[in-house]
Structure formats: structure tokens, C-alpha cells
Short mmCIF file of C-alpha atoms in Angstrom, two decimals:
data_model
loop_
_atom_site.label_atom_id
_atom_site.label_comp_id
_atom_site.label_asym_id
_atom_site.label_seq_id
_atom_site.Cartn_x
_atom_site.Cartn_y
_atom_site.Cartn_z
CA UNK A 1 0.00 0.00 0.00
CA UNK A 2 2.84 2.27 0.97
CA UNK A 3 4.63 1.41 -1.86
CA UNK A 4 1.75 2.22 -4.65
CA UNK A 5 1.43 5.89 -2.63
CA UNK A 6 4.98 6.49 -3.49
CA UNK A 7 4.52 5.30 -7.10
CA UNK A 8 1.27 7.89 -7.43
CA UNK A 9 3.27 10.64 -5.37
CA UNK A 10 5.95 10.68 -8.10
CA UNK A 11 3.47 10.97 -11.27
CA UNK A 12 2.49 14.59 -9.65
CA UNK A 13 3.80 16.80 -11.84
CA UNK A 14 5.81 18.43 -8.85
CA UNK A 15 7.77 15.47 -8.74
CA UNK A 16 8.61 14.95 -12.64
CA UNK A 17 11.08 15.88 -14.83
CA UNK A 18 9.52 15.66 -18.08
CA UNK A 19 12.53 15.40 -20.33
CA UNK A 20 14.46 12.77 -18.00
CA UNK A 21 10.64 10.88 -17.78
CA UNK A 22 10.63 11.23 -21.85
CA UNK A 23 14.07 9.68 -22.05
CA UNK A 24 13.62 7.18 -19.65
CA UNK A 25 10.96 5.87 -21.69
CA UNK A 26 12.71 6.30 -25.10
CA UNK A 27 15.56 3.65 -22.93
CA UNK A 28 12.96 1.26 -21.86
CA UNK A 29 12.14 -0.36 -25.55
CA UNK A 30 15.44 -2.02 -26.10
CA UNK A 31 15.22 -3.07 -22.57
CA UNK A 32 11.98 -4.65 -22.71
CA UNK A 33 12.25 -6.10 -26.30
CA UNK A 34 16.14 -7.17 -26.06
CA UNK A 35 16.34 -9.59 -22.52
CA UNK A 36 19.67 -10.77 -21.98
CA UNK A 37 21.13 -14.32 -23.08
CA UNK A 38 22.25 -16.15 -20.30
CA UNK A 39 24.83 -17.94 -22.68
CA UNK A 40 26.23 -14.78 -24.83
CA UNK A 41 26.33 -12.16 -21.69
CA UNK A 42 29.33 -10.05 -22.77
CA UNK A 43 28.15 -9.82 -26.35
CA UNK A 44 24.65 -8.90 -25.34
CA UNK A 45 26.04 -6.08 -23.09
CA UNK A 46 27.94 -4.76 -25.66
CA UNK A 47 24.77 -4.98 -27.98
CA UNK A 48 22.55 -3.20 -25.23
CA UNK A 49 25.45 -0.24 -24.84
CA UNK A 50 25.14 0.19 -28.35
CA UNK A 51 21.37 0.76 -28.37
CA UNK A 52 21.21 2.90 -25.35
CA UNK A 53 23.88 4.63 -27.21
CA UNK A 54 21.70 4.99 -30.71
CA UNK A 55 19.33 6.49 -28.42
CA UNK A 56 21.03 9.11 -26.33
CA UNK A 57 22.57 9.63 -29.64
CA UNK A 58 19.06 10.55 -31.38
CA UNK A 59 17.74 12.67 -28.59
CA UNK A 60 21.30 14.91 -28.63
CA UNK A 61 20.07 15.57 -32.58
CA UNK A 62 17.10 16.46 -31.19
CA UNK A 63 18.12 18.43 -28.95
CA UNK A 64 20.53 19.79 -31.72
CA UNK A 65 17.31 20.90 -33.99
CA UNK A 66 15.47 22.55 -31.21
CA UNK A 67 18.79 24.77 -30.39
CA UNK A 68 18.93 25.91 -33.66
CA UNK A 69 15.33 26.83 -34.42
CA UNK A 70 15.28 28.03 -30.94
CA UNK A 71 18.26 30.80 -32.55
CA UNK A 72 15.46 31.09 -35.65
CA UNK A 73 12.78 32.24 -33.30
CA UNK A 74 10.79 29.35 -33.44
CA UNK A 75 11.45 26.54 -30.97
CA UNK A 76 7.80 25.21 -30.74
CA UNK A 77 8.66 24.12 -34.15
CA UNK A 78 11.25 21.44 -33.08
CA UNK A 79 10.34 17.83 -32.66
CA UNK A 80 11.28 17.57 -29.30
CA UNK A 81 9.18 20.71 -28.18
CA UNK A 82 6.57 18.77 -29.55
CA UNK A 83 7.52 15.48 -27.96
CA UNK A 84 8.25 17.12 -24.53
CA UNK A 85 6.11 20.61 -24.62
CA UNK A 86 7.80 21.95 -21.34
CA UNK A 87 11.42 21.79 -22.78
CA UNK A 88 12.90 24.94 -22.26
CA UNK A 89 16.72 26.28 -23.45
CA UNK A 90 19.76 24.39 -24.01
CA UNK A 91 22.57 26.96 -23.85
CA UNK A 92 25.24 24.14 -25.07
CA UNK A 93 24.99 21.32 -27.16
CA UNK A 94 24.86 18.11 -24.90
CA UNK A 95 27.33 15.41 -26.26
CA UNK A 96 24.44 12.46 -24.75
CA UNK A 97 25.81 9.43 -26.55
CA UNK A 98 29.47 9.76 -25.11
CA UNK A 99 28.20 11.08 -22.02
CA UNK A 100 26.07 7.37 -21.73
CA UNK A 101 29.61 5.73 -22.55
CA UNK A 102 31.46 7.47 -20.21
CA UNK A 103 29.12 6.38 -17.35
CA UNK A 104 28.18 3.16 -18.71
CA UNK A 105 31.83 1.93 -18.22
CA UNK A 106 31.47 2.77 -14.72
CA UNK A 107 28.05 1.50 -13.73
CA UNK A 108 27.67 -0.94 -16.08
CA UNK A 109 23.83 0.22 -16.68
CA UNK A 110 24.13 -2.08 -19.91
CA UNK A 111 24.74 -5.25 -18.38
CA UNK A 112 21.57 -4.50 -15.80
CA UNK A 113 18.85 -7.92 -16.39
CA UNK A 114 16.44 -6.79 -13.95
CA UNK A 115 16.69 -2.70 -13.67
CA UNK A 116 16.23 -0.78 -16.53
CA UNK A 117 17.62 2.78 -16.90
CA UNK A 118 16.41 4.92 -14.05
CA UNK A 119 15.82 8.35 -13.66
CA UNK A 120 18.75 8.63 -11.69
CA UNK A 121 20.92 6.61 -13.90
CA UNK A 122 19.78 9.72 -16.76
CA UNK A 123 19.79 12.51 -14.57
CA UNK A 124 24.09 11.51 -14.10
CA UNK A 125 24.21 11.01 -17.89
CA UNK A 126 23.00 14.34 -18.54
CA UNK A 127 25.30 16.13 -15.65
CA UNK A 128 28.08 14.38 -17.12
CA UNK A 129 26.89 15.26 -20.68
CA UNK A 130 26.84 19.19 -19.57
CA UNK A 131 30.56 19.06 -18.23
CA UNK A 132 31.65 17.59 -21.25
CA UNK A 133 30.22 20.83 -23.07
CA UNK A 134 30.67 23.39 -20.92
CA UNK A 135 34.40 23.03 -19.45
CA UNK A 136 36.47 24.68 -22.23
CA UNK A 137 34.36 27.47 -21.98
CA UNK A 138 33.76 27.77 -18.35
CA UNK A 139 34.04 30.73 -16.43
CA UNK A 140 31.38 30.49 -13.69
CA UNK A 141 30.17 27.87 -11.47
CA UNK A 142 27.81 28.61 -9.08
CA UNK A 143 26.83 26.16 -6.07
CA UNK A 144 23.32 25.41 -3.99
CA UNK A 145 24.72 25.37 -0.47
CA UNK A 146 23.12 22.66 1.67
CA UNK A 147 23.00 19.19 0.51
CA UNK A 148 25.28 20.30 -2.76
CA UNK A 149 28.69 21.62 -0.60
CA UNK A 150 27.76 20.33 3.03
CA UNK A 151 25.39 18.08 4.78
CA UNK A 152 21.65 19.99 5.56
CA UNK A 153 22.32 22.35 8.15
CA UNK A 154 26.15 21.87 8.88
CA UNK A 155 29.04 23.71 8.01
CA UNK A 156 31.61 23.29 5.28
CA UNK A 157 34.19 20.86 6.88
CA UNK A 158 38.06 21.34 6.58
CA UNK A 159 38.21 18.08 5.79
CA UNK A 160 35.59 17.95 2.57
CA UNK A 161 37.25 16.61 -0.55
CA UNK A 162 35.34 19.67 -2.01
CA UNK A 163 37.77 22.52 -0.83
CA UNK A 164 40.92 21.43 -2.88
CA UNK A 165 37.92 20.69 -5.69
CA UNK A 166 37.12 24.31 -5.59
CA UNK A 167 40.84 25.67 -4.81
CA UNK A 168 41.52 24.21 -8.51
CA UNK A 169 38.76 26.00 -10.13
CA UNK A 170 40.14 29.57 -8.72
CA UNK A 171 43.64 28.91 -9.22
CA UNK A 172 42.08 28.77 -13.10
CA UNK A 173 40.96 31.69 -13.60
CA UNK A 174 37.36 30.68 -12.98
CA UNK A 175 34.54 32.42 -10.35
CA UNK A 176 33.41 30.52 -7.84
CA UNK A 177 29.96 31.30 -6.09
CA UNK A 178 27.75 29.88 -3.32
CA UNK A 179 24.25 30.96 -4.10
CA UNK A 180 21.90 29.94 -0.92
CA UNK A 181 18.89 30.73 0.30
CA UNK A 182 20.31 30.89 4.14
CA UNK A 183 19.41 35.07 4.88
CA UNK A 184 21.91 36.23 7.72
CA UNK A 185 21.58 39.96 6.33
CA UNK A 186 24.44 41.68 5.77
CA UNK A 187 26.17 39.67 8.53
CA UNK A 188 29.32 38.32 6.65
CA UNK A 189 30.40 36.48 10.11
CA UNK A 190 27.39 34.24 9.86
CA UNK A 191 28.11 33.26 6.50
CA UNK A 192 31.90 32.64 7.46
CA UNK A 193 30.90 30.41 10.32
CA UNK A 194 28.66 28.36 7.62
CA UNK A 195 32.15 28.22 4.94
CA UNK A 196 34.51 28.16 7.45
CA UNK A 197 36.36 24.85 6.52
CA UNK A 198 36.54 26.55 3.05
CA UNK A 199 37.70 29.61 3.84
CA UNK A 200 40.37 27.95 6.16
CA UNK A 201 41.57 25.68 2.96
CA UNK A 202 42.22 29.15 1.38
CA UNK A 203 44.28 30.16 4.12
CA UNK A 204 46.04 27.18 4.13
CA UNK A 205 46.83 27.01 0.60
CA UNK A 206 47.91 30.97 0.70
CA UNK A 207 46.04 31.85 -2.65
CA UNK A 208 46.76 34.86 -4.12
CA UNK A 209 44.34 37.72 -3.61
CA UNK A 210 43.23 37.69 -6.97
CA UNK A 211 42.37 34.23 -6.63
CA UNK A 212 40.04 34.51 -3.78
CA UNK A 213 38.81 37.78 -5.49
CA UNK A 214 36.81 35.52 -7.40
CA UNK A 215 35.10 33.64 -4.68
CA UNK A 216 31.27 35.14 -4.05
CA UNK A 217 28.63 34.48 -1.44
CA UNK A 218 25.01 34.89 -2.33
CA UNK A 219 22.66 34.53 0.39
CA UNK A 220 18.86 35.23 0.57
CA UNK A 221 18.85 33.43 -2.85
CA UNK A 222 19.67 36.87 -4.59
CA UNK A 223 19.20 39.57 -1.24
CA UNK A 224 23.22 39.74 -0.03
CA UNK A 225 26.44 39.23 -1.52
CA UNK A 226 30.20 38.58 -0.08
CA UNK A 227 33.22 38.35 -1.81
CA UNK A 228 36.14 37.21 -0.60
CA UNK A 229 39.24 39.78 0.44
CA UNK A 230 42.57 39.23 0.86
CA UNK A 231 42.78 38.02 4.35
CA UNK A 232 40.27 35.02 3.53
CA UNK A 233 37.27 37.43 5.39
CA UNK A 234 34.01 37.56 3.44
CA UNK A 235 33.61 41.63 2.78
CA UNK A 236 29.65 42.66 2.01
CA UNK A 237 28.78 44.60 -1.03
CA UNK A 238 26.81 47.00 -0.76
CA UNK A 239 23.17 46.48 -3.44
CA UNK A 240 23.78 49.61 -5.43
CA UNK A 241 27.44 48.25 -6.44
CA UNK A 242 25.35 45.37 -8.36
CA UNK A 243 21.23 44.93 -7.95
CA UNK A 244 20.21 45.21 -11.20
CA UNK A 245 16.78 47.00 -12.31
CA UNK A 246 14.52 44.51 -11.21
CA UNK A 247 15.88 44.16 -8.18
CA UNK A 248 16.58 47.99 -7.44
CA UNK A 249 12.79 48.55 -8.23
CA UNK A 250 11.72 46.36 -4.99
CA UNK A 251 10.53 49.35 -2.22
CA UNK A 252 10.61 47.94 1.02
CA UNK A 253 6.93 48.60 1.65
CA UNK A 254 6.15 46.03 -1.47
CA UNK A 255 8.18 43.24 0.42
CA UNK A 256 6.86 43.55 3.64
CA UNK A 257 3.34 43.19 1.76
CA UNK A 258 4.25 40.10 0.28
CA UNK A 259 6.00 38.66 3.14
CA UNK A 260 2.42 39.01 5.16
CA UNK A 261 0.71 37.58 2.33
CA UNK A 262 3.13 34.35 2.64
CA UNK A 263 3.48 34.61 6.78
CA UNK A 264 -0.73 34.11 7.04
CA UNK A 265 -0.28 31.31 4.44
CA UNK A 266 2.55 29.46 6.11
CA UNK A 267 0.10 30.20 9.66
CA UNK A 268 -2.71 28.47 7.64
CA UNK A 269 -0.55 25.53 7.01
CA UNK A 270 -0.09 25.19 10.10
CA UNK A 271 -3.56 25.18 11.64
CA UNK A 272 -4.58 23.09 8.44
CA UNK A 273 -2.31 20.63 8.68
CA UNK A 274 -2.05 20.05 12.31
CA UNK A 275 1.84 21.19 12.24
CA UNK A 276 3.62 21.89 15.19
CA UNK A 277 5.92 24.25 13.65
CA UNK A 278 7.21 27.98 14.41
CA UNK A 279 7.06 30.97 11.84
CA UNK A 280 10.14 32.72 11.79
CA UNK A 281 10.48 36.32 10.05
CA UNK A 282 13.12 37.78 7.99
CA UNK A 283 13.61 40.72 5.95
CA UNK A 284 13.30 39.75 2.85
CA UNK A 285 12.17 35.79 3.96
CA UNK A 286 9.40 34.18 6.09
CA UNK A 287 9.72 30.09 6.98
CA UNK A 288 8.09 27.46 8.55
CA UNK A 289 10.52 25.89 11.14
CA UNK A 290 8.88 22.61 12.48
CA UNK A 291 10.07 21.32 15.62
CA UNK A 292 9.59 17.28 14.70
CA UNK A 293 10.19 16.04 11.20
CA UNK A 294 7.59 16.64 8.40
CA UNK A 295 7.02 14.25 5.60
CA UNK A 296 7.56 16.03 2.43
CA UNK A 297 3.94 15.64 1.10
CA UNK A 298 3.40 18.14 3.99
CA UNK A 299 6.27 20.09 2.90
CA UNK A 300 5.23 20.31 -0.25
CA UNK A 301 1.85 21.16 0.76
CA UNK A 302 3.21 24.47 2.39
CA UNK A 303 5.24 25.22 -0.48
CA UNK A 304 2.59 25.06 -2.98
CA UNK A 305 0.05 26.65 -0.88
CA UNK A 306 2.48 29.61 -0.52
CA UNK A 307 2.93 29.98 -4.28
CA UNK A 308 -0.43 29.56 -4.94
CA UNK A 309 -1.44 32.83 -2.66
CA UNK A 310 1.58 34.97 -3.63
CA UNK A 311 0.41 34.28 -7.11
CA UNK A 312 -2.95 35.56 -6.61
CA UNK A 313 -2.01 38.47 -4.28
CA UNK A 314 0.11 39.94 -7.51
CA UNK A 315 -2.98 38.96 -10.11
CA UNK A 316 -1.08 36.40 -11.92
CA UNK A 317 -2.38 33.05 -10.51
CA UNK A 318 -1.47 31.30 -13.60
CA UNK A 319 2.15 33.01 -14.08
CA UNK A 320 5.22 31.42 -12.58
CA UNK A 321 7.16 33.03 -9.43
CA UNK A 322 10.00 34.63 -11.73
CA UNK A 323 7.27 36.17 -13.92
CA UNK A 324 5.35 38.73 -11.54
CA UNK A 325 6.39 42.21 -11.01
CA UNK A 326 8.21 41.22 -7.55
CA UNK A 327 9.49 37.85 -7.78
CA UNK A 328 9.78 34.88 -4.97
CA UNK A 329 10.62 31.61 -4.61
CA UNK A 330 8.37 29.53 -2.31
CA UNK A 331 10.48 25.95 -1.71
CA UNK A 332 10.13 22.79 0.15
CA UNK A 333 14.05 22.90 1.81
CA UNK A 334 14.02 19.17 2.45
CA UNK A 335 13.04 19.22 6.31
CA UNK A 336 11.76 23.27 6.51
CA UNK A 337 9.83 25.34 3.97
CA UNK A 338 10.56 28.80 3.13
CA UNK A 339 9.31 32.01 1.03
CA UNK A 340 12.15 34.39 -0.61
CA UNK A 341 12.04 37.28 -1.73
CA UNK A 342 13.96 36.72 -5.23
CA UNK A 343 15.11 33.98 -6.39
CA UNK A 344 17.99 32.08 -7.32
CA UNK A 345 17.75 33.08 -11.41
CA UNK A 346 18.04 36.66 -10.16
CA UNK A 347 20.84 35.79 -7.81
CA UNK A 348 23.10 33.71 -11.18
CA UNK A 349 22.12 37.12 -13.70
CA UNK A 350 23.40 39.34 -10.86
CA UNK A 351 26.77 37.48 -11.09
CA UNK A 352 27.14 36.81 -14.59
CA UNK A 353 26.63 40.82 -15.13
CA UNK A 354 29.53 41.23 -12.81
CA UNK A 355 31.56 38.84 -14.04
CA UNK A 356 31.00 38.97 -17.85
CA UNK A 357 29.85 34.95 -18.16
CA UNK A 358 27.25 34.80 -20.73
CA UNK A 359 24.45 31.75 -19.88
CA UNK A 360 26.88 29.24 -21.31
CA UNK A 361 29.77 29.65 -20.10
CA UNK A 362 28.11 29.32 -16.31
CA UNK A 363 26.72 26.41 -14.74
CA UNK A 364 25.08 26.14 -11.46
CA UNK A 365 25.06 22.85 -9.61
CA UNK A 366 22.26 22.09 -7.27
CA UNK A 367 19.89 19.47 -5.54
CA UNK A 368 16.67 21.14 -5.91
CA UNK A 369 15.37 21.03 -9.37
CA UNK A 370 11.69 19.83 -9.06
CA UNK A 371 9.36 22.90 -9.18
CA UNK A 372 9.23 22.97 -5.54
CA UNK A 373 12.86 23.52 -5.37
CA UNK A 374 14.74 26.51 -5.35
CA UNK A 375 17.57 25.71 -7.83
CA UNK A 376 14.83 25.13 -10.13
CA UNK A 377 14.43 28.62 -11.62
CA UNK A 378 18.29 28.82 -12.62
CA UNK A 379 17.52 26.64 -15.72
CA UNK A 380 16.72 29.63 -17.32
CA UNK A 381 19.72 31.92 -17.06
CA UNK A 382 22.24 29.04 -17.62
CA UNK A 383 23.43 25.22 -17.32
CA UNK A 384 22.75 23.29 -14.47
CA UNK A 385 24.13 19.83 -13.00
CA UNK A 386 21.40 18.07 -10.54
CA UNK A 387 23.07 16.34 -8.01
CA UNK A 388 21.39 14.63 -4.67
CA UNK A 389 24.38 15.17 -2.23
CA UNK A 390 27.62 16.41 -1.83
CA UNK A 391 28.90 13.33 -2.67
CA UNK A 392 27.64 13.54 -6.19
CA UNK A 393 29.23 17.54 -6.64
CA UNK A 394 32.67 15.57 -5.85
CA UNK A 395 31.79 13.43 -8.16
CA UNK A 396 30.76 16.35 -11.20
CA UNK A 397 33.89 18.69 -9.73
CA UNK A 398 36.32 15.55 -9.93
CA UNK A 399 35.08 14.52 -13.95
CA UNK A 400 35.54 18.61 -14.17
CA UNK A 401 39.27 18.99 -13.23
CA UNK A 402 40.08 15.59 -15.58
CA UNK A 403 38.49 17.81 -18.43
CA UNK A 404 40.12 20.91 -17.43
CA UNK A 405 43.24 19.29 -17.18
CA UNK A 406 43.08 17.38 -20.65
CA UNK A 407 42.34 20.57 -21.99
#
């Protein structure tokens, strides 16, 4: 019974990813129609890699056609717009087929009997797929904080494989950024506590000032940046050195009106749902902090609910959050739900204006790209990498730095 829930929980379109679903179909065919021969097994492997591979291969021409009518003006004309209507922009090509390979000689997903290609199994294909593009041309990588650099709630450790991971990428020339919803204000001390195991591995490894000059800290999803100084300290900057129109245009009286409209929400979730949770108020945030764990159906519930009225409070009920004239993210944080105001797409343009990193030569790498997530809205200023854990970013970094230093 539990088990048929979580099957009909994950066909809500909350929990999809239509493109990875679409695939993930296209991959179950051979896998049906082709079982494997008990007395041929290595052959039969090799004949399922080369399917998969036809495959992956087809759907990066596809993705090729929509890319360039999508530079014609017309990408509802492609055939995969057609085949997956809620495709949005691919800002590199996606080498798919020797991304598949790549993986495939690790995890053997060809020589699976029982387990066909997974969602998972595409969503790695796909992150390894964007590295491959992106890394000659990379000159921004932004990072989710919790559950993409640390563990939910912790601090970066001095002893995370990810601080010499990120050292490398400075010492390159490229920008570094930590874009996270946590909202300390213009507390940089906060923050530092949060990256302190990072900030230490700079220290230790005595990078140059112009190296940690391109290390930035986003927090509030787009509300209050660092950057790094000299003596490894994170140094605020002030809003009118880089908020760009949309942001600027935000009077203080407007936020505090939409931060009541998502406070009495969040209270109604509360009393609706039978939550024993506490409200806590920010400047430019509200959240719902529960004091024993919440499922994430209830989670979701909350964040949905709050998107739903912040919507309708700005007459645009059927718009999305990034679309009304002051924009929010309302997103289920894995064990606390919260309501921004900004998002995380704001927060990525505000550094690649900065910077000088045009949509493909940045990628942001995250764990929260459902629609309840708040990594989710980046997809449309530049490339992304969905990971699950921290585990999987070393994983992304470490296939980055083999790139980098091929290249």
C-alpha cells in the first residue's frame, strides 16, 4: 500500500522531470524487447550499450534541432518541443551518446537484467553530458549550499574533498559562487561560520588575492552578496554596487506586503495541517521551522500553498514566481519550507553581469530542481548539474578537473 502511494506521489507533476521521464521511456524499448542471453552475456552487453547509445545519440540531434530553431525564433517548431512541450533552453549542445559511454563503463547500466535505466541513472548522464560541453568554456560555477557543498544544516568541513575541488577551479581563472537561500543579512560572520572549513583551505593554501577575489557568497537566494578579500574574510557589497533594475525597483513597503501575504499562508498551514511548527520572520524571507520532522507531502503542501497565494495576491495566478512584477521563490528545503524574496535566477544574472559569463559559459550545480525547489528557476539563465548530495558535486567537480586538465 505504501509502496503504490509512493509510485502515485511521483506521477504529480511536482515530482517529474519531463525530459528525464521522456528519455527514460525512449531507454525502456530495447530493454523490454532485447532480454539478456544467459549464454552470450558479454556480447549482449555490448549490444545493449550500443542501443542505449543509438538512443542518447538521437535525442542529442534532437536536442541539436530545437537549439537551432530556438536561434530562428521558433522553438515550438522542433520535434522535441513537440515530444516534450515543457522543454525549455539548451545553452550548449549536450554530447548524450558519449556522455552514456562514459558512465556506462562505470556502472555498467548495460549489463543491468532486472533494472532498466532509471531516472537517476539519466539525470548523471545528462550532468556528465553538460561538463563535457561546458568546461572549455567555463568561467562560472555557481553552487546550492546545503546538501550540494555540506550536509543539511552543517558547516563546510576542513576536511571535505570539495575545498581542494574548488581551490583548482580559482587557481584557473574561474569564479566561484555559493548561491543559498540561508538570509543572515548583511552579517558576513554568519556566512563565514557556515564556509569556514573553506575559507580555512584558502588560508592554508595561501592563494593569491586575486584568486580569492573571485570567490562570491550569495545569500537570501539573490538579497546579499560577499566576496572574498585578501585576508580570507568575506567583505559585504553593498546592493547599489550590483542589484540590477529589477531588483533595485523592490521598495521595502512592497516586500513587507508580500511577506504578510506568505506569513498568514505558512500560519494556515499550520492550523490546516495540524503542524507543530514555528514561523520565523526575515527581511526579505518568512519560513516554517517545524520542531519534529515533516514528511515532504506536507512540505510540499506548504510550499505550494504559498505559491499559490503569492500568485494571486500579484494577479497572476497562472504566471510562474519569476514572472510577476516582484518575484519569490516559495520551496520545500528538504526538512523546513521557506518564502524568498527573489530567487535564485536573479541571484546567477546578478553574477554573470559582474563577471561577464554569458548563460553558457556558467553552470550552477544544485539538488533542488523539481518545481518545488529553489535551484529550479536557474535553468533559465544558464546550465545546471542536478546532483542529490555532496557526494555527487565531488563526483561532477572531480570529472571537471580531468576535463580541465586534458584541456
Amino acid at each position: 500500500m505504501t509502496s503504490q502511494y509512493r509510485v502515485n506521489y511521483h506521477l504529480r507533476s511536482h515530482k517529474r522531470d519531463n525530459l528525464i521521464e521522456f528519455i527514460k521511456g525512449m531507454l525502456l524499448t530495447p530493454f523490454v524487447l532485447h532480454p539478456h542471453d544467459e549464454e552470450s552475456k558479454a556480447t549482449q552487453e555490448q549490444e545493449n550499450a550500443n542501443r542505449y547509445a543509438g538512443i542518447f545519440g538521437s535525442i542529442e540531434m534532437l536536442i541539436d534541432e530545437h537549439r537551432e530553431l530556438l536561434q530562428a525564433g521558433i522553438p515550438t517548431h522542433s520535434r522535441l518541443a513537440k515530444l516534450v512541450p515543457s522543454i525549455g533552453t539548451f545553452f550548449t549542445r549536450l554530447p548524450l551518446e558519449a556522455a552514456f559511454r562514459h558512465i556506462n563503463r562505470t556502472n555498467r547500466i548495460s549489463a543491468r537484467k532486472h533494472v532498466p535505466p532509471s531516472f537517476n541513472d539519466i539525470r548523471r548522464i545528462l550532468n556528465m553530458a553538460q561538463v563535457m560541453a561546458i568546461a572549455p568554456e567555463l568561467q562560472l560555477v555557481t553552487f546550492d549550499g546545503d546538501m550540494t557543498l555540506y550536509a543539511d544544516g552543517q558547516n563546510f568541513a576542513d576536511d571535505s574533498a570539495l575545498v581542494a575541488l574548488l581551490i583548482g577551479l580559482l587557481r584557473r581563472g574561474i569564479n566561484v559562487a555559493i548561491v543559498t537561500a540561508a538570509g543572515y543579512g548583511t552579517d558576513a560572520v554568519r556566512y563565514e561560520q557556515r564556509l569556514s572549513g573553506l575559507l580555512r583551505g584558502f588560508a592554508k593554501e595561501e592563494l593569491l588575492p586575486a584568486q580569492v577575489a573571485r570567490f562570491y557568497v550569495l545569500g537570501g537566494e539573490c538579497n546579499f552578496l560577499f566576496r572574498c578579500r585578501a585576508d580570507y574574510r568575506l567583505e559585504f557589497i553593498d546592493d547599489a554596487m550590483y542589484a540590477s533594475s529589477s531588483l533595485r525597483s523592490w521598495t521595502d513597503t512592497q516586500v513587507q506586503q508580500l511577506l504578510d501575504v506568505a506569513e498568514a499562508e505558512l500560519a494556515d498551514c499550520v492550523r490546516r495541517l495540524g503542524i507543530n511548527a514555528q514561523i520565523l520572520r526575515k527581511p526579505r524571507a518568512v519560513g516554517l521551522v517545524p520542531h519534529e520532522e515533516l514528511t515532504r507531502e506536507q512540505l510540499d503542501e506548504c510550499a505550494l500553498s504559498s505559491q499559490m497565494a503569492l500568485l494571486r495576491s500579484q494577479g497572476a495566478p497562472k504566471s510562474e514566481p519569476c514572472d510577476v512584477p516582484i518575484p519569490f521563490c516559495a520551496f520545500n528545503g528538504g526538512s523546513d519550507c521557506w518564502v524568498d524574496i527573489g530567487n535564485k535566477l536573479i541571484g546567477v544574472q546578478i553574477l554573470q553581469e559582474m563577471i561577464g559569463s554569458p548563460p553558457q559559459a556558467t553552470l550552477h550545480v544544485g539538488d533542488q530542481f523539481l518545481s518545488t525547489g529553489n535551484d529550479f528557476s536557474t535553468r533559465a539563465a544558464c546550465c545546471t548539474c542536478w546532483i542529490i548530495n555532496p557526494h555527487e558535486t565531488q563526483g561532477i567537480l572531480t570529472e571537471l578537473d580531468a576535463i580541465l586538465l586534458q584541456s
